[in-house]
Short mmCIF file of C-alpha atoms in Angstrom, two decimals:
data_model
loop_
_atom_site.label_atom_id
_atom_site.label_comp_id
_atom_site.label_asym_id
_atom_site.label_seq_id
_atom_site.Cartn_x
_atom_site.Cartn_y
_atom_site.Cartn_z
CA MET I 802 0.00 0.00 0.00
CA HIS I 803 1.34 3.42 -0.96
CA ARG I 804 1.97 5.52 2.14
CA PRO I 805 1.00 9.18 1.78
CA ARG I 806 3.86 11.67 1.67
CA VAL I 807 3.32 13.97 4.64
CA ALA I 808 5.43 17.09 5.22
CA LEU I 809 5.90 18.04 8.87
CA THR I 810 6.49 21.79 9.12
CA MET I 811 8.70 22.67 12.06
CA GLY I 812 6.70 25.64 13.33
CA ASP I 813 8.31 28.06 15.78
CA VAL I 814 11.83 26.78 16.48
CA ALA I 815 11.75 28.22 20.01
CA GLY I 816 8.79 26.00 20.89
CA VAL I 817 8.21 22.28 21.17
CA GLY I 818 7.88 21.62 17.44
CA PRO I 819 11.44 20.48 16.70
CA GLU I 820 11.64 18.09 19.67
CA LEU I 821 8.19 16.67 18.91
CA ILE I 822 9.37 15.80 15.42
CA ALA I 823 12.48 14.17 16.86
CA THR I 824 10.63 12.08 19.45
CA ALA I 825 7.73 11.16 17.15
CA TRP I 826 10.15 10.01 14.46
CA ILE I 827 11.23 6.92 16.40
CA ARG I 828 7.63 5.84 16.99
CA PRO I 829 6.84 2.91 14.64
CA GLU I 830 3.27 4.09 14.04
CA LEU I 831 4.46 7.30 12.36
CA HIS I 832 6.11 5.30 9.59
CA ALA I 833 3.23 2.84 9.35
CA LEU I 834 0.90 5.77 8.67
CA CYS I 835 2.91 7.77 6.15
CA ALA I 836 6.21 8.54 4.46
CA PRO I 837 7.17 11.63 6.47
CA MET I 838 9.62 14.40 5.73
CA VAL I 839 10.45 17.60 7.59
CA VAL I 840 10.31 21.16 6.28
CA GLY I 841 12.41 23.32 8.56
CA SER I 842 15.88 24.13 9.83
CA VAL I 843 18.46 21.35 9.56
CA ALA I 844 20.60 22.91 12.31
CA VAL I 845 17.69 23.24 14.72
CA LEU I 846 16.49 19.71 14.08
CA GLN I 847 19.99 18.37 14.70
CA ARG I 848 19.94 20.03 18.13
CA ALA I 849 16.47 18.64 18.82
CA LEU I 850 17.70 15.11 18.20
CA ASP I 851 19.53 15.35 21.52
CA ALA I 852 16.12 14.55 23.09
CA VAL I 853 16.25 11.09 21.51
CA PRO I 854 18.21 8.30 23.27
CA ALA I 855 21.57 7.86 21.57
CA ASP I 856 20.96 4.21 20.69
CA ARG I 857 17.76 5.14 18.82
CA ARG I 858 18.73 8.54 17.45
CA PRO I 859 18.06 8.80 13.69
CA ARG I 860 20.48 10.34 11.24
CA LEU I 861 19.55 13.64 9.61
CA ARG I 862 19.76 13.97 5.84
CA PRO I 863 19.34 17.39 4.20
CA ILE I 864 17.36 17.21 0.94
CA ALA I 865 16.59 19.76 -1.76
CA THR I 866 13.36 18.24 -3.12
CA PRO I 867 10.62 16.01 -1.70
CA GLU I 868 11.43 13.40 -4.33
CA GLU I 869 14.77 12.80 -2.56
CA ALA I 870 13.06 11.81 0.69
CA ASP I 871 13.53 8.19 1.70
CA PRO I 872 12.38 8.22 5.33
CA SER I 873 12.80 5.49 7.89
CA PRO I 874 12.89 5.37 11.69
CA SER I 875 16.68 5.72 11.41
CA LEU I 876 16.76 8.51 8.79
CA ILE I 877 15.08 11.95 8.78
CA PRO I 878 14.95 13.76 5.43
CA CYS I 879 14.80 17.51 6.09
CA LEU I 880 14.08 20.08 3.41
CA GLU I 881 15.25 23.54 4.44
CA PRO I 882 13.73 26.22 2.20
CA ALA I 883 15.46 29.52 1.63
CA VAL I 884 14.41 31.86 4.44
CA ALA I 885 15.21 35.48 5.11
CA VAL I 886 16.48 34.84 8.65
CA ASP I 887 18.92 32.54 10.46
CA VAL I 888 17.20 30.66 13.27
CA ALA I 889 20.07 28.39 14.31
CA GLN I 890 20.77 30.51 17.39
CA VAL I 891 17.21 31.40 18.41
CA PRO I 892 17.01 30.70 22.16
CA PRO I 893 14.38 28.26 23.40
CA GLY I 894 11.15 29.32 25.04
CA VAL I 895 11.09 32.98 23.97
CA VAL I 896 9.16 35.07 21.47
CA ASP I 897 11.53 35.86 18.61
CA ALA I 898 10.75 37.60 15.32
CA ARG I 899 13.21 35.36 13.46
CA ALA I 900 11.36 32.25 14.58
CA GLY I 901 8.03 33.75 13.55
CA ARG I 902 9.23 34.62 10.07
CA ALA I 903 10.90 31.25 9.54
CA ALA I 904 7.77 29.37 10.65
CA TYR I 905 5.81 31.31 8.04
CA ASP I 906 8.35 30.47 5.33
CA TYR I 907 8.39 26.75 6.23
CA LEU I 908 4.61 26.63 6.03
CA GLY I 909 4.47 28.51 2.74
CA HIS I 910 6.97 26.16 1.12
CA ALA I 911 5.03 23.08 2.23
CA ILE I 912 1.76 24.55 0.97
CA ASP I 913 3.31 25.22 -2.42
CA LEU I 914 4.56 21.62 -2.64
CA ALA I 915 1.12 20.28 -1.74
CA LEU I 916 -0.65 22.47 -4.29
CA VAL I 917 1.37 20.91 -7.10
CA GLU I 918 0.97 17.42 -5.57
CA ARG I 919 4.64 16.82 -4.84
CA ILE I 920 3.50 15.88 -1.33
CA ASP I 921 0.11 14.50 -0.25
CA ALA I 922 -0.52 16.38 2.99
CA VAL I 923 0.88 18.96 5.38
CA THR I 924 0.94 18.44 9.15
CA THR I 925 2.03 21.54 11.01
CA LEU I 926 3.77 22.03 14.32
CA PRO I 927 2.75 25.08 16.36
CA LEU I 928 3.76 28.64 15.67
CA ASN I 929 3.55 31.64 18.00
CA LYS I 930 1.18 34.37 16.90
CA GLU I 931 3.17 37.17 18.55
CA ALA I 932 6.41 35.99 16.94
CA LEU I 933 4.60 35.72 13.62
CA HIS I 934 3.47 39.34 13.93
CA LEU I 935 6.93 40.53 14.96
CA GLY I 936 8.31 38.71 11.93
CA GLY I 937 6.23 40.90 9.62
CA VAL I 938 3.33 38.52 9.00
CA SER I 939 -0.13 40.06 9.35
CA HIS I 940 -2.11 36.81 9.50
CA PRO I 941 -3.20 35.72 12.99
CA GLY I 942 -2.43 32.04 12.50
CA HIS I 943 -2.06 28.92 10.37
CA THR I 944 -5.67 28.81 9.18
CA GLU I 945 -5.65 32.27 7.65
CA ILE I 946 -2.23 31.77 6.03
CA LEU I 947 -3.40 28.52 4.45
CA ALA I 948 -6.62 30.05 3.19
CA GLU I 949 -4.88 32.97 1.50
CA ARG I 950 -2.06 30.88 0.02
CA CYS I 951 -4.56 28.38 -1.37
CA GLY I 952 -6.97 31.06 -2.59
CA THR I 953 -9.81 29.68 -0.47
CA PRO I 954 -12.19 32.30 0.95
CA ASP I 955 -14.69 29.72 2.26
CA HIS I 956 -12.74 27.86 4.92
CA ALA I 957 -12.97 26.82 8.55
CA MET I 958 -11.00 25.19 11.32
CA MET I 959 -12.12 21.89 12.78
CA LEU I 960 -10.85 20.72 16.14
CA TYR I 961 -11.10 16.94 15.99
CA LEU I 962 -10.99 14.47 18.85
CA PRO I 963 -10.38 10.94 17.54
CA ALA I 964 -12.31 8.14 19.16
CA GLU I 965 -10.43 5.65 21.26
CA ARG I 966 -9.32 3.31 18.53
CA ALA I 967 -10.06 -0.37 18.17
CA SER I 968 -8.65 -0.19 14.64
CA ASP I 969 -7.52 2.21 11.93
CA GLY I 970 -9.51 0.52 9.18
CA PRO I 971 -12.37 1.98 7.15
CA ASP I 972 -14.86 1.16 9.91
CA ALA I 973 -12.91 2.89 12.67
CA ALA I 974 -14.98 5.10 14.96
CA ALA I 975 -15.34 8.68 13.84
CA GLY I 976 -14.68 10.61 17.04
CA LEU I 977 -16.00 14.18 17.31
CA GLY I 978 -15.22 17.21 15.16
CA VAL I 979 -15.95 20.81 16.15
CA VAL I 980 -16.16 23.31 13.29
CA HIS I 981 -16.09 27.00 14.15
CA VAL I 982 -18.20 29.66 12.44
CA THR I 983 -15.81 32.35 13.71
CA LEU I 984 -12.25 31.82 14.88
CA HIS I 985 -9.53 34.36 15.59
CA MET I 986 -11.52 37.50 16.33
CA ALA I 987 -12.54 39.52 19.36
CA LEU I 988 -15.68 38.25 21.05
CA ARG I 989 -17.39 41.61 20.51
CA ASP I 990 -17.07 41.07 16.74
CA VAL I 991 -18.56 37.57 16.73
CA PHE I 992 -22.21 38.63 16.62
CA ALA I 993 -21.88 40.52 13.34
CA ALA I 994 -19.97 37.64 11.75
CA ILE I 995 -22.68 35.07 12.46
CA THR I 996 -25.10 35.08 9.53
CA ILE I 997 -27.38 32.53 7.93
CA ASP I 998 -24.89 32.12 5.10
CA SER I 999 -21.83 31.76 7.36
CA VAL I 1000 -23.48 29.15 9.59
CA ALA I 1001 -24.81 27.20 6.60
CA ALA I 1002 -21.37 27.26 4.95
CA LYS I 1003 -19.74 25.76 8.03
CA ILE I 1004 -22.39 23.01 8.22
CA ARG I 1005 -21.56 22.04 4.63
CA LEU I 1006 -17.83 22.08 5.36
CA ALA I 1007 -18.34 19.92 8.45
CA ASP I 1008 -20.22 17.33 6.41
CA ARG I 1009 -17.50 17.20 3.77
CA ALA I 1010 -14.67 17.03 6.32
CA LEU I 1011 -16.14 14.19 8.37
CA ARG I 1012 -16.87 11.89 5.41
CA PRO I 1013 -13.33 10.42 5.36
CA LEU I 1014 -13.59 9.84 9.11
CA THR I 1015 -17.04 8.21 9.08
CA ALA I 1016 -16.33 5.71 6.29
CA GLY I 1017 -18.40 7.82 3.91
CA ARG I 1018 -21.69 7.95 5.79
CA ARG I 1019 -23.35 11.33 6.23
CA PRO I 1020 -22.16 12.82 9.55
CA ARG I 1021 -24.63 13.70 12.29
CA ILE I 1022 -24.12 17.41 12.88
CA ALA I 1023 -25.32 19.42 15.89
CA VAL I 1024 -25.32 23.21 15.82
CA ALA I 1025 -24.56 25.13 19.01
CA SER I 1026 -26.48 28.14 20.20
CA LEU I 1027 -24.87 31.53 20.75
CA ASN I 1028 -26.85 32.77 23.74
CA PRO I 1029 -27.50 31.13 27.15
CA HIS I 1030 -30.23 28.47 27.01
CA ALA I 1031 -30.32 28.86 23.22
CA GLY I 1032 -31.81 32.31 23.72
CA GLU I 1033 -34.87 31.00 25.60
CA ASN I 1034 -37.17 31.87 22.69
CA GLY I 1035 -35.76 35.37 22.37
CA LEU I 1036 -35.52 36.30 26.05
CA PHE I 1037 -31.71 36.22 26.02
CA GLY I 1038 -31.06 37.21 22.42
CA ASP I 1039 -32.65 36.36 19.08
CA GLU I 1040 -29.68 35.07 17.04
CA GLU I 1041 -30.99 31.52 17.38
CA ILE I 1042 -34.34 32.55 15.90
CA VAL I 1043 -33.27 34.90 13.11
CA THR I 1044 -29.92 33.40 12.09
CA ILE I 1045 -28.91 29.98 13.41
CA ARG I 1046 -32.20 28.08 13.09
CA PRO I 1047 -32.80 29.28 9.51
CA ALA I 1048 -29.30 28.06 8.59
CA VAL I 1049 -30.07 24.66 10.11
CA GLU I 1050 -33.38 24.45 8.26
CA ARG I 1051 -31.77 25.47 4.96
CA THR I 1052 -29.05 22.82 5.13
CA ARG I 1053 -31.42 20.15 6.41
CA ALA I 1054 -33.53 20.78 3.31
CA GLU I 1055 -30.36 20.22 1.25
CA GLY I 1056 -30.06 16.73 2.72
CA PHE I 1057 -27.60 17.25 5.55
CA HIS I 1058 -28.13 15.39 8.83
CA VAL I 1059 -28.12 18.51 10.97
CA SER I 1060 -30.10 19.63 14.02
CA GLY I 1061 -30.14 22.48 16.54
CA PRO I 1062 -29.44 25.05 17.76
CA PHE I 1063 -28.84 23.37 21.13
CA PRO I 1064 -27.95 24.99 24.46
CA ASN I 1065 -24.18 24.84 24.68
CA ASP I 1066 -24.03 23.86 28.35
CA THR I 1067 -25.51 20.43 27.60
CA LEU I 1068 -24.68 19.95 23.92
CA PHE I 1069 -21.14 18.67 24.39
CA LYS I 1070 -22.21 16.08 26.95
CA GLU I 1071 -24.44 14.56 24.26
CA ALA I 1072 -21.90 14.99 21.48
CA LEU I 1073 -19.08 13.38 23.44
CA SER I 1074 -21.31 10.42 24.28
CA GLY I 1075 -21.53 9.58 20.57
CA THR I 1076 -24.89 11.13 19.68
CA PHE I 1077 -23.24 13.39 17.08
CA ASP I 1078 -20.19 13.24 14.83
CA ALA I 1079 -19.71 17.00 14.66
CA VAL I 1080 -20.66 20.21 16.41
CA VAL I 1081 -20.77 23.57 14.66
CA ALA I 1082 -19.68 26.10 17.31
CA MET I 1083 -20.25 29.81 16.98
CA TYR I 1084 -16.87 31.01 18.29
CA HIS I 1085 -13.38 29.83 19.22
CA ASP I 1086 -13.60 29.12 22.95
CA GLN I 1087 -17.07 27.61 22.74
CA GLY I 1088 -15.63 24.65 20.88
CA HIS I 1089 -12.04 24.59 22.10
CA ILE I 1090 -12.72 24.49 25.83
CA ALA I 1091 -14.96 21.43 25.61
CA LEU I 1092 -12.67 19.31 23.46
CA LYS I 1093 -9.39 20.35 25.03
CA THR I 1094 -10.75 19.60 28.50
CA VAL I 1095 -11.41 15.96 27.64
CA GLY I 1096 -8.76 15.29 24.99
CA PHE I 1097 -5.93 17.80 25.08
CA ARG I 1098 -3.21 15.29 24.17
CA ARG I 1099 -5.18 13.59 21.38
CA GLY I 1100 -6.78 16.59 19.70
CA VAL I 1101 -6.09 17.47 16.06
CA ASN I 1102 -6.71 20.65 14.08
CA VAL I 1103 -7.92 20.26 10.49
CA THR I 1104 -8.31 23.15 8.04
CA LEU I 1105 -11.47 22.72 5.98
CA GLY I 1106 -12.26 23.96 2.48
CA LEU I 1107 -8.70 23.79 1.14
CA PRO I 1108 -7.59 22.04 -2.05
CA ILE I 1109 -4.92 20.29 0.07
CA VAL I 1110 -4.97 18.18 3.23
CA ARG I 1111 -3.69 20.01 6.29
CA THR I 1112 -3.75 18.84 9.89
CA SER I 1113 -2.01 20.11 12.99
CA VAL I 1114 -1.40 19.42 16.63
CA ALA I 1115 -4.09 20.96 18.83
CA HIS I 1116 -1.70 22.64 21.27
CA GLY I 1117 0.59 25.63 21.12
CA THR I 1118 4.32 26.23 21.25
CA ALA I 1119 4.48 25.41 25.00
CA PHE I 1120 7.41 27.74 25.63
CA ASP I 1121 7.32 26.80 29.32
CA ILE I 1122 8.48 23.24 28.60
CA ALA I 1123 10.19 23.70 25.23
CA TRP I 1124 13.58 22.08 24.69
CA ARG I 1125 13.45 20.14 27.95
CA GLY I 1126 12.79 16.79 26.28
CA ILE I 1127 9.43 16.23 27.98
CA ALA I 1128 6.91 17.29 25.30
CA ASP I 1129 4.40 14.57 24.39
CA PRO I 1130 4.19 13.74 20.65
CA SER I 1131 0.75 12.07 20.92
CA SER I 1132 -1.12 14.94 19.24
CA LEU I 1133 1.39 14.96 16.38
CA ILE I 1134 0.91 11.23 15.79
CA GLU I 1135 -2.88 11.71 15.79
CA ALA I 1136 -2.59 14.64 13.37
CA VAL I 1137 -0.62 12.48 10.95
CA ARG I 1138 -3.12 9.65 11.39
CA VAL I 1139 -6.03 11.95 10.44
CA ALA I 1140 -4.10 13.35 7.47
CA ALA I 1141 -3.37 9.84 6.22
CA ARG I 1142 -7.05 8.85 6.45
CA MET I 1143 -8.10 11.97 4.55
CA VAL I 1144 -5.54 11.34 1.81
CA ASP I 1145 -6.64 7.72 1.56
CA TRP I 1146 -10.26 8.83 1.17
CA ASP I 1147 -9.35 11.32 -1.57
CA ARG I 1148 -7.60 8.55 -3.50
CA ARG I 1149 -10.62 6.27 -3.58
CA PRO I 1150 -12.79 6.04 -6.70
CA ALA I 1151 -15.57 8.61 -7.00
CA ARG I 1152 -18.32 7.91 -4.52
#
């Protein structure tokens, strides 16, 4: 079976990204899932390999093209794109403009490779939004960079919590995905951004994204409310009546298995019990808090609506523990697992 070619972008070199790559690399499941390669700094990755026991430490091989990659648990192919800054001496655990700019360049190079199908998927390690800004990048994060680079105005971020696995086959359990109508914006701006069209668009994206993870069946989608108690029939706000419910009704008429809006304080209890495959949340923390509370180490970010497959760890740069050799690569392994399943689905005959 052909393993998908997955590029791991290093992210912010001052954070946990480099050491997560190093420690994940010696895990057999990484290589069973994909043919990985790294896009990032060769010098930084060489330092990160100090976190790996000497008797299991892989060799590092610089490459110029993805076609040169021949990965194995004992060999890491690393493609270092031309960047405007030198990050070899960036200190660990600090916000640094050089690290922010380099993380942006690594990501951009991987996106370009994926767009021309020289790699099959991109799995990103975390970047720091402040460092990104200091490095001259105006985008607030990965999702917005990906959307612009891919020319995709209709996009969304899904935070995905894989089910506890009995298998990785086509009948594996779907887990729970949370798709956000709004993402990186001030809470005071959320209300204006929630429209019938924006909610309906995210319902459609959720359906499309979950198909590879539900063996092709139509996902069961729940839509969260915005106001307490789902607005209590207009007593606590009317967004549920004038915006969210009409979006649910419109997409249900299109054939989607969608229901709601549901009060958010009880919705996730039902969703996490297996009643739903996906929740459409109205804003960032509404979805993130619930899933990160129960599955912080297993969570995966997936960017929806792109012409490429992109997944990511669900945590940040973790400057407080970076470069101490204690970061857990579990989320990275799960992110690669989800990317591999999505690539495998895309390769199947038309359904």
